[in-house]
Structures are given as C-alpha cells and as structure tokens.
PDB file of C-alpha atoms in Angstrom:
ATOM      1  CA  MET A  16       3.300  -6.750 -24.483  1.00  0.00           C
ATOM      2  CA  THR A  17       6.690  -8.496 -24.312  1.00  0.00           C
ATOM      3  CA  ARG A  18       7.749 -10.208 -20.802  1.00  0.00           C
ATOM      4  CA  PRO A  19       9.408  -8.328 -19.106  1.00  0.00           C
ATOM      5  CA  ALA A  20      12.813  -9.382 -17.208  1.00  0.00           C
ATOM      6  CA  VAL A  21      13.612 -11.211 -14.358  1.00  0.00           C
ATOM      7  CA  HIS A  22      15.728  -9.178 -12.080  1.00  0.00           C
ATOM      8  CA  THR A  23      17.114 -10.271  -8.804  1.00  0.00           C
ATOM      9  CA  VAL A  24      18.182  -7.097  -6.082  1.00  0.00           C
ATOM     10  CA  PRO A  25      20.297  -7.171  -3.142  1.00  0.00           C
ATOM     11  CA  ALA A  26      19.572  -6.298  -0.375  1.00  0.00           C
ATOM     12  CA  PRO A  27      20.807  -2.527   1.134  1.00  0.00           C
ATOM     13  CA  GLU A  28      23.052  -1.910   3.469  1.00  0.00           C
ATOM     14  CA  GLY A  29      23.003  -0.448   6.686  1.00  0.00           C
ATOM     15  CA  PRO A  30      19.880   0.147   9.695  1.00  0.00           C
ATOM     16  CA  PRO A  31      16.840  -1.567   7.740  1.00  0.00           C
ATOM     17  CA  THR A  32      18.354  -5.018   7.451  1.00  0.00           C
ATOM     18  CA  ALA A  33      18.715  -5.274  10.738  1.00  0.00           C
ATOM     19  CA  THR A  34      17.418  -9.421  10.394  1.00  0.00           C
ATOM     20  CA  THR A  35      18.900 -10.700   7.273  1.00  0.00           C
ATOM     21  CA  ALA A  36      17.699  -9.647   4.147  1.00  0.00           C
ATOM     22  CA  THR A  37      18.215 -12.081   1.350  1.00  0.00           C
ATOM     23  CA  SER A  38      17.394 -11.138  -2.619  1.00  0.00           C
ATOM     24  CA  THR A  39      14.922 -13.357  -4.310  1.00  0.00           C
ATOM     25  CA  THR A  40      13.838 -13.584  -7.588  1.00  0.00           C
ATOM     26  CA  THR A  41      10.080 -12.611  -8.802  1.00  0.00           C
ATOM     27  CA  PRO A  42       9.058 -13.919 -12.717  1.00  0.00           C
ATOM     28  CA  ALA A  43       7.263 -11.372 -14.964  1.00  0.00           C
ATOM     29  CA  LEU A  44       8.168  -7.660 -13.087  1.00  0.00           C
ATOM     30  CA  PRO A  45       9.119  -4.930 -15.181  1.00  0.00           C
ATOM     31  CA  SER A  46      12.787  -3.911 -14.743  1.00  0.00           C
ATOM     32  CA  SER A  47      10.760  -0.430 -12.835  1.00  0.00           C
ATOM     33  CA  LEU A  48      10.244  -3.159  -9.917  1.00  0.00           C
ATOM     34  CA  HIS A  49      12.635  -4.533  -7.282  1.00  0.00           C
ATOM     35  CA  VAL A  50      11.404  -7.445  -4.895  1.00  0.00           C
ATOM     36  CA  GLU A  51      14.019  -8.477  -1.892  1.00  0.00           C
ATOM     37  CA  ARG A  52      13.403 -11.004   0.770  1.00  0.00           C
ATOM     38  CA  HIS A  53      13.528  -9.980   4.604  1.00  0.00           C
ATOM     39  CA  GLY A  54      12.691 -13.532   5.623  1.00  0.00           C
ATOM     40  CA  PRO A  55       9.146 -13.204   5.907  1.00  0.00           C
ATOM     41  CA  VAL A  56       8.318  -9.577   4.370  1.00  0.00           C
ATOM     42  CA  ALA A  57       8.891  -8.759   1.082  1.00  0.00           C
ATOM     43  CA  VAL A  58      10.470  -5.391  -0.420  1.00  0.00           C
ATOM     44  CA  LEU A  59       8.380  -3.900  -3.038  1.00  0.00           C
ATOM     45  CA  ARG A  60      10.567  -1.144  -4.632  1.00  0.00           C
ATOM     46  CA  LEU A  61       9.435   0.960  -7.450  1.00  0.00           C
ATOM     47  CA  ALA A  62      12.548   1.589  -9.422  1.00  0.00           C
ATOM     48  CA  ARG A  63      11.901   4.753 -11.565  1.00  0.00           C
ATOM     49  CA  PRO A  64      14.113   7.176  -9.636  1.00  0.00           C
ATOM     50  CA  GLY A  65      14.742   9.977 -13.018  1.00  0.00           C
ATOM     51  CA  LYS A  66      11.561   9.516 -14.208  1.00  0.00           C
ATOM     52  CA  ARG A  67      10.449  10.454  -9.666  1.00  0.00           C
ATOM     53  CA  ASN A  68       8.587   6.843  -9.784  1.00  0.00           C
ATOM     54  CA  ALA A  69       6.034   8.353 -12.394  1.00  0.00           C
ATOM     55  CA  LEU A  70       3.981   4.872 -13.233  1.00  0.00           C
ATOM     56  CA  ASP A  71       3.820   4.072 -16.630  1.00  0.00           C
ATOM     57  CA  ASP A  72       1.571   1.196 -17.917  1.00  0.00           C
ATOM     58  CA  ALA A  73       4.139  -1.687 -17.401  1.00  0.00           C
ATOM     59  CA  THR A  74       4.466  -0.789 -13.706  1.00  0.00           C
ATOM     60  CA  VAL A  75       1.297  -0.961 -12.768  1.00  0.00           C
ATOM     61  CA  LEU A  76       0.766  -3.820 -14.436  1.00  0.00           C
ATOM     62  CA  GLY A  77       3.760  -5.150 -12.483  1.00  0.00           C
ATOM     63  CA  LEU A  78       1.623  -4.411  -9.322  1.00  0.00           C
ATOM     64  CA  GLU A  79      -0.694  -6.069 -10.128  1.00  0.00           C
ATOM     65  CA  ALA A  80       0.970  -9.950 -10.855  1.00  0.00           C
ATOM     66  CA  PHE A  81       2.838  -9.846  -8.056  1.00  0.00           C
ATOM     67  CA  PHE A  82       0.028  -8.454  -5.597  1.00  0.00           C
ATOM     68  CA  ALA A  83      -2.405 -11.295  -7.437  1.00  0.00           C
ATOM     69  CA  ALA A  84       0.483 -14.424  -6.663  1.00  0.00           C
ATOM     70  CA  PRO A  85       2.694 -12.799  -3.887  1.00  0.00           C
ATOM     71  CA  PRO A  86       5.278 -15.361  -2.695  1.00  0.00           C
ATOM     72  CA  PRO A  87       3.391 -18.138  -0.696  1.00  0.00           C
ATOM     73  CA  ASP A  88       6.314 -17.823   2.550  1.00  0.00           C
ATOM     74  CA  VAL A  89       5.159 -14.010   2.596  1.00  0.00           C
ATOM     75  CA  ARG A  90       3.148 -12.228   5.424  1.00  0.00           C
ATOM     76  CA  ALA A  91       3.480  -9.053   5.145  1.00  0.00           C
ATOM     77  CA  VAL A  92       4.776  -6.116   2.276  1.00  0.00           C
ATOM     78  CA  VAL A  93       6.984  -3.154   2.459  1.00  0.00           C
ATOM     79  CA  LEU A  94       6.471  -0.618  -0.927  1.00  0.00           C
ATOM     80  CA  ASP A  95       9.315   1.513  -1.090  1.00  0.00           C
ATOM     81  CA  ALA A  96      10.536   3.548  -3.670  1.00  0.00           C
ATOM     82  CA  GLU A  97      14.074   4.710  -5.236  1.00  0.00           C
ATOM     83  CA  GLY A  98      15.542   7.884  -4.857  1.00  0.00           C
ATOM     84  CA  GLU A  99      14.119  11.250  -3.388  1.00  0.00           C
ATOM     85  CA  HIS A 100      10.286   9.853  -3.884  1.00  0.00           C
ATOM     86  CA  PHE A 101       7.613   7.882  -3.561  1.00  0.00           C
ATOM     87  CA  CYS A 102       5.759   8.687  -6.871  1.00  0.00           C
ATOM     88  CA  ALA A 103       4.787  11.491  -9.065  1.00  0.00           C
ATOM     89  CA  GLY A 104       1.772  10.080 -10.487  1.00  0.00           C
ATOM     90  CA  LEU A 105       0.790   9.099 -14.065  1.00  0.00           C
ATOM     91  CA  ASP A 106       3.514   8.899 -16.393  1.00  0.00           C
ATOM     92  CA  LEU A 107       2.193  11.926 -18.910  1.00  0.00           C
ATOM     93  CA  SER A 108       4.471  10.789 -21.515  1.00  0.00           C
ATOM     94  CA  GLU A 109       2.901   7.542 -21.861  1.00  0.00           C
ATOM     95  CA  LEU A 110      -0.147   9.842 -22.248  1.00  0.00           C
ATOM     96  CA  THR A 111      -1.155  10.236 -25.421  1.00  0.00           C
ATOM     97  CA  GLU A 112      -4.755  11.554 -27.932  1.00  0.00           C
ATOM     98  CA  SER A 113      -7.086   8.225 -27.210  1.00  0.00           C
ATOM     99  CA  ASP A 114     -11.276   8.193 -27.850  1.00  0.00           C
ATOM    100  CA  THR A 115     -13.106   7.442 -24.358  1.00  0.00           C
ATOM    101  CA  LEU A 116     -13.229   3.940 -24.335  1.00  0.00           C
ATOM    102  CA  ALA A 117      -9.997   3.724 -24.043  1.00  0.00           C
ATOM    103  CA  GLY A 118      -9.658   5.894 -21.466  1.00  0.00           C
ATOM    104  CA  LEU A 119     -12.486   4.114 -19.936  1.00  0.00           C
ATOM    105  CA  ARG A 120     -10.690   1.232 -20.242  1.00  0.00           C
ATOM    106  CA  HIS A 121      -7.228   2.497 -18.943  1.00  0.00           C
ATOM    107  CA  SER A 122      -8.240   3.695 -15.540  1.00  0.00           C
ATOM    108  CA  ARG A 123      -9.906   0.493 -15.153  1.00  0.00           C
ATOM    109  CA  MET A 124      -7.072  -1.006 -15.527  1.00  0.00           C
ATOM    110  CA  TRP A 125      -5.557   0.979 -12.610  1.00  0.00           C
ATOM    111  CA  HIS A 126      -8.135   0.041 -10.484  1.00  0.00           C
ATOM    112  CA  ARG A 127      -8.038  -3.174 -11.415  1.00  0.00           C
ATOM    113  CA  ALA A 128      -4.301  -3.167  -9.717  1.00  0.00           C
ATOM    114  CA  PHE A 129      -4.853  -1.076  -7.241  1.00  0.00           C
ATOM    115  CA  GLU A 130      -7.585  -3.632  -5.888  1.00  0.00           C
ATOM    116  CA  ARG A 131      -5.235  -6.035  -5.772  1.00  0.00           C
ATOM    117  CA  ILE A 132      -3.097  -4.245  -3.158  1.00  0.00           C
ATOM    118  CA  GLU A 133      -6.256  -2.884  -0.939  1.00  0.00           C
ATOM    119  CA  ARG A 134      -8.148  -6.376  -1.277  1.00  0.00           C
ATOM    120  CA  GLY A 135      -5.375  -8.917  -1.517  1.00  0.00           C
ATOM    121  CA  ASP A 136      -4.310 -11.185   1.105  1.00  0.00           C
ATOM    122  CA  VAL A 137      -1.023  -9.297   2.314  1.00  0.00           C
ATOM    123  CA  PRO A 138      -1.129  -5.876   4.815  1.00  0.00           C
ATOM    124  CA  VAL A 139       1.007  -3.571   2.967  1.00  0.00           C
ATOM    125  CA  VAL A 140       2.899  -1.332   4.983  1.00  0.00           C
ATOM    126  CA  ALA A 141       3.842   1.673   2.641  1.00  0.00           C
ATOM    127  CA  VAL A 142       7.076   4.098   2.393  1.00  0.00           C
ATOM    128  CA  LEU A 143       6.305   7.922   1.600  1.00  0.00           C
ATOM    129  CA  LYS A 144       8.794  10.108   0.699  1.00  0.00           C
ATOM    130  CA  GLY A 145       9.027  13.369  -1.582  1.00  0.00           C
ATOM    131  CA  ALA A 146       6.282  13.676  -4.583  1.00  0.00           C
ATOM    132  CA  VAL A 147       3.043  11.464  -3.575  1.00  0.00           C
ATOM    133  CA  VAL A 148       1.206  13.318  -6.415  1.00  0.00           C
ATOM    134  CA  GLY A 149      -1.551  12.060  -8.176  1.00  0.00           C
ATOM    135  CA  GLY A 150      -1.231   9.110  -9.291  1.00  0.00           C
ATOM    136  CA  GLY A 151       1.136   7.822  -6.554  1.00  0.00           C
ATOM    137  CA  LEU A 152      -1.271   8.971  -3.736  1.00  0.00           C
ATOM    138  CA  GLU A 153      -3.754   6.603  -5.510  1.00  0.00           C
ATOM    139  CA  LEU A 154      -1.714   3.933  -4.669  1.00  0.00           C
ATOM    140  CA  ALA A 155      -0.563   5.084  -1.780  1.00  0.00           C
ATOM    141  CA  CYS A 156      -4.348   5.024  -0.706  1.00  0.00           C
ATOM    142  CA  ALA A 157      -4.171   1.322  -1.944  1.00  0.00           C
ATOM    143  CA  ALA A 158      -2.437   0.474   1.084  1.00  0.00           C
ATOM    144  CA  HIS A 159      -2.821  -0.181   5.043  1.00  0.00           C
ATOM    145  CA  ILE A 160      -0.377   1.439   6.481  1.00  0.00           C
ATOM    146  CA  ARG A 161       1.358   4.485   5.038  1.00  0.00           C
ATOM    147  CA  VAL A 162       5.179   5.917   7.096  1.00  0.00           C
ATOM    148  CA  ALA A 163       6.109   9.089   5.532  1.00  0.00           C
ATOM    149  CA  GLU A 164       9.641  10.853   6.008  1.00  0.00           C
ATOM    150  CA  PRO A 165       9.399  15.121   6.588  1.00  0.00           C
ATOM    151  CA  SER A 166       9.899  15.383   2.836  1.00  0.00           C
ATOM    152  CA  THR A 167       6.303  14.014   1.812  1.00  0.00           C
ATOM    153  CA  PHE A 168       4.469  16.797   0.320  1.00  0.00           C
ATOM    154  CA  TYR A 169       0.701  15.358  -1.450  1.00  0.00           C
ATOM    155  CA  ALA A 170      -1.134  17.180  -4.441  1.00  0.00           C
ATOM    156  CA  LEU A 171      -4.059  16.043  -6.753  1.00  0.00           C
ATOM    157  CA  PRO A 172      -2.437  18.494  -9.804  1.00  0.00           C
ATOM    158  CA  GLU A 173      -5.621  16.854 -12.574  1.00  0.00           C
ATOM    159  CA  GLY A 174      -7.723  19.656 -12.654  1.00  0.00           C
ATOM    160  CA  GLN A 175      -4.713  22.108 -13.248  1.00  0.00           C
ATOM    161  CA  ARG A 176      -4.099  19.725 -16.372  1.00  0.00           C
ATOM    162  CA  GLY A 177      -7.879  19.516 -17.535  1.00  0.00           C
ATOM    163  CA  LEU A 178      -8.090  15.735 -15.649  1.00  0.00           C
ATOM    164  CA  PHE A 179      -9.645  14.182 -13.191  1.00  0.00           C
ATOM    165  CA  VAL A 180      -8.537  11.496 -11.205  1.00  0.00           C
ATOM    166  CA  GLY A 181      -8.541   8.176 -12.390  1.00  0.00           C
ATOM    167  CA  GLY A 182      -7.196   5.588 -10.104  1.00  0.00           C
ATOM    168  CA  GLY A 183      -9.641   5.763  -7.210  1.00  0.00           C
ATOM    169  CA  ALA A 184      -8.916   8.558  -5.783  1.00  0.00           C
ATOM    170  CA  SER A 185     -11.942   9.904  -5.719  1.00  0.00           C
ATOM    171  CA  VAL A 186     -13.400   6.303  -3.683  1.00  0.00           C
ATOM    172  CA  ARG A 187     -10.506   6.364  -1.249  1.00  0.00           C
ATOM    173  CA  VAL A 188      -9.232   9.800  -1.190  1.00  0.00           C
ATOM    174  CA  PRO A 189     -12.612  10.683   1.087  1.00  0.00           C
ATOM    175  CA  ARG A 190     -12.155   7.794   2.778  1.00  0.00           C
ATOM    176  CA  LEU A 191      -9.359   9.172   4.571  1.00  0.00           C
ATOM    177  CA  ILE A 192      -9.861  12.563   4.689  1.00  0.00           C
ATOM    178  CA  GLY A 193     -13.078  14.234   3.964  1.00  0.00           C
ATOM    179  CA  VAL A 194     -14.785  15.007   0.625  1.00  0.00           C
ATOM    180  CA  HIS A 195     -14.219  18.367   1.573  1.00  0.00           C
ATOM    181  CA  ARG A 196     -10.559  18.466   1.646  1.00  0.00           C
ATOM    182  CA  MET A 197     -10.116  15.933  -1.577  1.00  0.00           C
ATOM    183  CA  THR A 198     -12.248  19.149  -3.573  1.00  0.00           C
ATOM    184  CA  ASP A 199      -9.692  22.032  -1.549  1.00  0.00           C
ATOM    185  CA  MET A 200      -6.898  19.889  -3.325  1.00  0.00           C
ATOM    186  CA  MET A 201      -8.636  19.396  -6.396  1.00  0.00           C
ATOM    187  CA  LEU A 202      -9.746  22.782  -7.239  1.00  0.00           C
ATOM    188  CA  THR A 203      -7.058  24.528  -6.230  1.00  0.00           C
ATOM    189  CA  GLY A 204      -4.047  22.812  -6.934  1.00  0.00           C
ATOM    190  CA  ARG A 205      -2.994  22.766  -2.830  1.00  0.00           C
ATOM    191  CA  VAL A 206      -0.187  21.124  -1.945  1.00  0.00           C
ATOM    192  CA  VAL A 207       0.119  18.557   1.730  1.00  0.00           C
ATOM    193  CA  ASP A 208       3.458  18.642   3.503  1.00  0.00           C
ATOM    194  CA  ALA A 209       4.107  15.787   5.893  1.00  0.00           C
ATOM    195  CA  ALA A 210       2.761  16.771   8.951  1.00  0.00           C
ATOM    196  CA  ASP A 211      -0.970  17.802   8.084  1.00  0.00           C
ATOM    197  CA  GLY A 212      -1.041  14.940   5.523  1.00  0.00           C
ATOM    198  CA  GLN A 213      -0.615  12.989   8.911  1.00  0.00           C
ATOM    199  CA  ALA A 214      -3.219  15.352  10.671  1.00  0.00           C
ATOM    200  CA  LEU A 215      -5.216  14.656   8.277  1.00  0.00           C
ATOM    201  CA  GLY A 216      -5.202  11.700   8.191  1.00  0.00           C
ATOM    202  CA  LEU A 217      -3.333  10.715   4.559  1.00  0.00           C
ATOM    203  CA  SER A 218      -0.598   8.554   6.467  1.00  0.00           C
ATOM    204  CA  GLN A 219      -0.474   7.074  10.250  1.00  0.00           C
ATOM    205  CA  TYR A 220       3.333   7.276  10.836  1.00  0.00           C
ATOM    206  CA  LEU A 221       6.016  10.353  10.620  1.00  0.00           C
ATOM    207  CA  THR A 222       9.443   9.494  11.543  1.00  0.00           C
ATOM    208  CA  GLY A 223      12.381  11.329  10.858  1.00  0.00           C
ATOM    209  CA  ALA A 224      14.253  11.998   7.555  1.00  0.00           C
ATOM    210  CA  GLY A 225      15.478   8.762   6.214  1.00  0.00           C
ATOM    211  CA  GLU A 226      13.797   6.339   9.123  1.00  0.00           C
ATOM    212  CA  GLY A 227      11.095   5.903   6.509  1.00  0.00           C
ATOM    213  CA  LEU A 228      12.078   2.105   5.510  1.00  0.00           C
ATOM    214  CA  GLY A 229      13.226   0.853   8.864  1.00  0.00           C
ATOM    215  CA  ARG A 230      10.382   1.677  10.453  1.00  0.00           C
ATOM    216  CA  ALA A 231       8.356   0.302   8.311  1.00  0.00           C
ATOM    217  CA  LEU A 232       9.849  -2.517   8.416  1.00  0.00           C
ATOM    218  CA  GLU A 233       9.330  -3.050  11.671  1.00  0.00           C
ATOM    219  CA  LEU A 234       5.687  -3.148  10.947  1.00  0.00           C
ATOM    220  CA  ALA A 235       5.783  -4.884   8.858  1.00  0.00           C
ATOM    221  CA  ARG A 236       7.476  -8.177  11.092  1.00  0.00           C
ATOM    222  CA  HIS A 237       5.103  -7.333  13.341  1.00  0.00           C
ATOM    223  CA  ILE A 238       2.393  -7.750  11.089  1.00  0.00           C
ATOM    224  CA  ALA A 239       3.755 -10.919   9.774  1.00  0.00           C
ATOM    225  CA  ASP A 240       3.735 -12.035  13.967  1.00  0.00           C
ATOM    226  CA  ASN A 241      -0.154 -12.094  14.054  1.00  0.00           C
ATOM    227  CA  ALA A 242      -2.047 -15.317  13.714  1.00  0.00           C
ATOM    228  CA  ALA A 243      -3.165 -15.527   9.934  1.00  0.00           C
ATOM    229  CA  ILE A 244      -6.559 -15.512  10.440  1.00  0.00           C
ATOM    230  CA  THR A 245      -6.227 -11.872  12.096  1.00  0.00           C
ATOM    231  CA  ASN A 246      -4.604 -10.834   9.343  1.00  0.00           C
ATOM    232  CA  PHE A 247      -7.419 -11.639   6.938  1.00  0.00           C
ATOM    233  CA  ALA A 248     -10.200 -10.367   9.027  1.00  0.00           C
ATOM    234  CA  VAL A 249      -8.889  -7.335   9.287  1.00  0.00           C
ATOM    235  CA  LEU A 250      -7.746  -6.785   5.282  1.00  0.00           C
ATOM    236  CA  GLN A 251     -11.120  -8.830   4.147  1.00  0.00           C
ATOM    237  CA  ALA A 252     -13.599  -8.439   6.636  1.00  0.00           C
ATOM    238  CA  LEU A 253     -13.236  -4.726   8.174  1.00  0.00           C
ATOM    239  CA  PRO A 254     -13.769  -3.052   5.102  1.00  0.00           C
ATOM    240  CA  ARG A 255     -16.952  -4.664   4.241  1.00  0.00           C
ATOM    241  CA  ILE A 256     -18.130  -3.969   7.890  1.00  0.00           C
ATOM    242  CA  ALA A 257     -17.194  -0.650   7.900  1.00  0.00           C
ATOM    243  CA  GLU A 258     -19.061   0.011   4.664  1.00  0.00           C
ATOM    244  CA  ALA A 259     -22.156  -2.196   5.387  1.00  0.00           C
ATOM    245  CA  GLY A 260     -25.186  -0.893   7.270  1.00  0.00           C
ATOM    246  CA  PRO A 261     -25.454  -1.862  10.852  1.00  0.00           C
ATOM    247  CA  ASP A 262     -27.468  -5.102  10.874  1.00  0.00           C
ATOM    248  CA  GLU A 263     -24.841  -6.573   8.294  1.00  0.00           C
ATOM    249  CA  GLY A 264     -21.660  -5.295  10.196  1.00  0.00           C
ATOM    250  CA  TYR A 265     -22.247  -7.049  13.118  1.00  0.00           C
ATOM    251  CA  LEU A 266     -23.630  -9.969  11.873  1.00  0.00           C
ATOM    252  CA  LEU A 267     -20.293 -10.201   9.860  1.00  0.00           C
ATOM    253  CA  GLU A 268     -18.414  -9.158  13.131  1.00  0.00           C
ATOM    254  CA  SER A 269     -19.605 -11.507  14.841  1.00  0.00           C
ATOM    255  CA  LEU A 270     -19.347 -14.206  12.392  1.00  0.00           C
ATOM    256  CA  MET A 271     -15.639 -12.770  11.662  1.00  0.00           C
ATOM    257  CA  ALA A 272     -15.113 -12.999  15.657  1.00  0.00           C
ATOM    258  CA  ALA A 273     -16.161 -16.861  15.825  1.00  0.00           C
ATOM    259  CA  VAL A 274     -13.657 -17.395  13.108  1.00  0.00           C
ATOM    260  CA  ALA A 275     -10.792 -16.516  14.316  1.00  0.00           C
ATOM    261  CA  SER A 276     -11.600 -17.561  17.968  1.00  0.00           C
ATOM    262  CA  GLY A 277     -11.915 -21.055  17.022  1.00  0.00           C
ATOM    263  CA  SER A 278      -9.034 -21.422  15.042  1.00  0.00           C
ATOM    264  CA  ASP A 279      -6.136 -23.569  16.147  1.00  0.00           C
ATOM    265  CA  GLU A 280      -3.076 -20.906  16.362  1.00  0.00           C
ATOM    266  CA  ALA A 281      -5.458 -17.916  19.087  1.00  0.00           C
ATOM    267  CA  LYS A 282      -6.392 -20.929  21.521  1.00  0.00           C
ATOM    268  CA  THR A 283      -2.718 -21.851  21.581  1.00  0.00           C
ATOM    269  CA  ARG A 284      -1.805 -17.798  21.582  1.00  0.00           C
ATOM    270  CA  MET A 285      -4.799 -17.961  24.438  1.00  0.00           C
ATOM    271  CA  ARG A 286      -3.700 -20.180  26.173  1.00  0.00           C
ATOM    272  CA  ALA A 287      -0.016 -19.018  26.327  1.00  0.00           C
ATOM    273  CA  PHE A 288      -1.233 -15.935  27.363  1.00  0.00           C
ATOM    274  CA  LEU A 289      -3.252 -17.011  30.462  1.00  0.00           C
ATOM    275  CA  ALA A 290      -0.213 -18.365  31.448  1.00  0.00           C
ATOM    276  CA  GLY A 291       1.823 -15.724  31.523  1.00  0.00           C
ATOM    277  CA  ARG A 292       3.992 -16.992  28.842  1.00  0.00           C
ATOM    278  CA  ALA A 293       2.424 -13.504  26.664  1.00  0.00           C
ATOM    279  CA  GLY A 294       3.429  -9.809  27.057  1.00  0.00           C
ATOM    280  CA  LYS A 295       0.474  -7.947  28.494  1.00  0.00           C
ATOM    281  CA  VAL A 296      -0.103  -4.214  26.911  1.00  0.00           C
ATOM    282  CA  GLY A 297       1.576  -1.619  28.343  1.00  0.00           C
ATOM    283  CA  ARG A 298       3.192   1.913  26.872  1.00  0.00           C
ATOM    284  CA  SER A 299       5.154   1.789  23.729  1.00  0.00           C
TER     285      SER A 299
END
C-alpha cells in the first residue's frame, strides 16, 4: 500500500469553535480522514461524504494508525463525519470475492483497528447523524461516549445481504442493547431511529439538529480536564472490572482506587475541594 498523503484541515466556522481551533498536520493518514485541534481535544473526521462515509481499508487502517499513536498532548478525541451521515458501514465496492482465510484476516484487521479506539489512551466521543449502519455502528460502539442528532438511524443489514457482522458488532452491540435486540435487528432488518436508539442505549446524549459537534466538543473538553489517572482507570480498568468475576473485580477496583487517590494530582484536587476552591456537585 502506498503511503497516504499528509492533510491539514482548517477548523469549521461557527459555535462549535468557541475555543480557538488550530489545524494540525498528522502523518500517515489517508485523504478520507481529517484532523483538527481544539486545544487538548482533537477532532478526527471521516471525509467520504459522497460514499456516506463508508469505510474502505485505507480509512480503517488510518483509524488504527491515529489511535495507536495520538498526539501526546491530546486528552480527548471527537470522532465526527463530513456530510449528512456518520458512516454507512463497509464500502461494498471493496467487497470482492475472496477465500475464507482472506475474509478472516479482513475481519481481524477491523477488530484490531477498533480495539485501538475502545482500549486506547484517550477518551473518544462520537458524533452520530444520518446513517449509523453496519460497520458504522461497529465503529460508533467502539467510542466511549456517543452523541446522536435527530437524523440518526441505526441498522445491521448484513443478514439481508447474506453476510454476518465482522467488525466487532456481535461483541459490542449486545453489551449496549442485549442479544435479543441485536437478534431482531439482524433477522428483520429493523431500522432504529435516534430516540429509540438512545432509549435502548446506543447513544448517551440526544441533541437538536446540527448540535451534535458542539455538544461533543463540550463533553470532550470536560473529559480533558479530568485527572489523567482517572481517565486511564475508566478506559483501562473499568471495562476489565465489569467483565471480571466479583472477587477479581473488587480487588482490581481497590488497587485502581489506591493508585488514583495516591497521585499528586488527586491530592492537589482534594486540597482544593476541602479549601472550598472547587465546585460541589449540583443539578445540571
């Protein structure tokens, strides 16, 4: 594969750039991915709007490359998309006849790339709109927070095409909505709208039309202000605790709590709180 070009993308105009956004140059990314900076937050944008941001191999490998080595000063990432759709899934024009082993390796490549997102070093907030279908839903489910606009719709059409999911949906989607609901989507081709998707657990936030990016940036900036050790614990320890047996989970929780509370940053923040210099929790 030839080395992709380097792309520099200016920040969009309007409310989402309340904090001055500066463009950045990120090497080894294909033209289907654009990056811009908003202080400690990076926006990584799918840029194939003519294909409804369908994922080709170059884009999936670009996602893997970015999340394998994000800029060291990035504290959170917003995963966005150009145009009216987040992602319509696998680019079927790339789906050629291949043998079983090639298909297995292709699926494992998607697994590897999306694992970099889910188990990576930075929290990821995805902005969902329009089609979040097939591989697009698999990509969205690898993010840690999902913000959906009213135009969002979810589907897993693989069953109607004689296929089976291959980018991690059979693991991640049931964790969010249950096996029985994913079974319904795959067997019947059911399309879930934005409101039902939030009720089921496919998104955590539902915004007005055109407000997804602004809300995602707000959340990402808030996340970036957290103690680094806390964000590490949430991304790396929490999923493993949830999957462990109770005894192992409680022990890992105790170890992680001790590590976090013993950090210099935690001590500084606690002193500020006790001295009345930090805000108390209240209603939003």
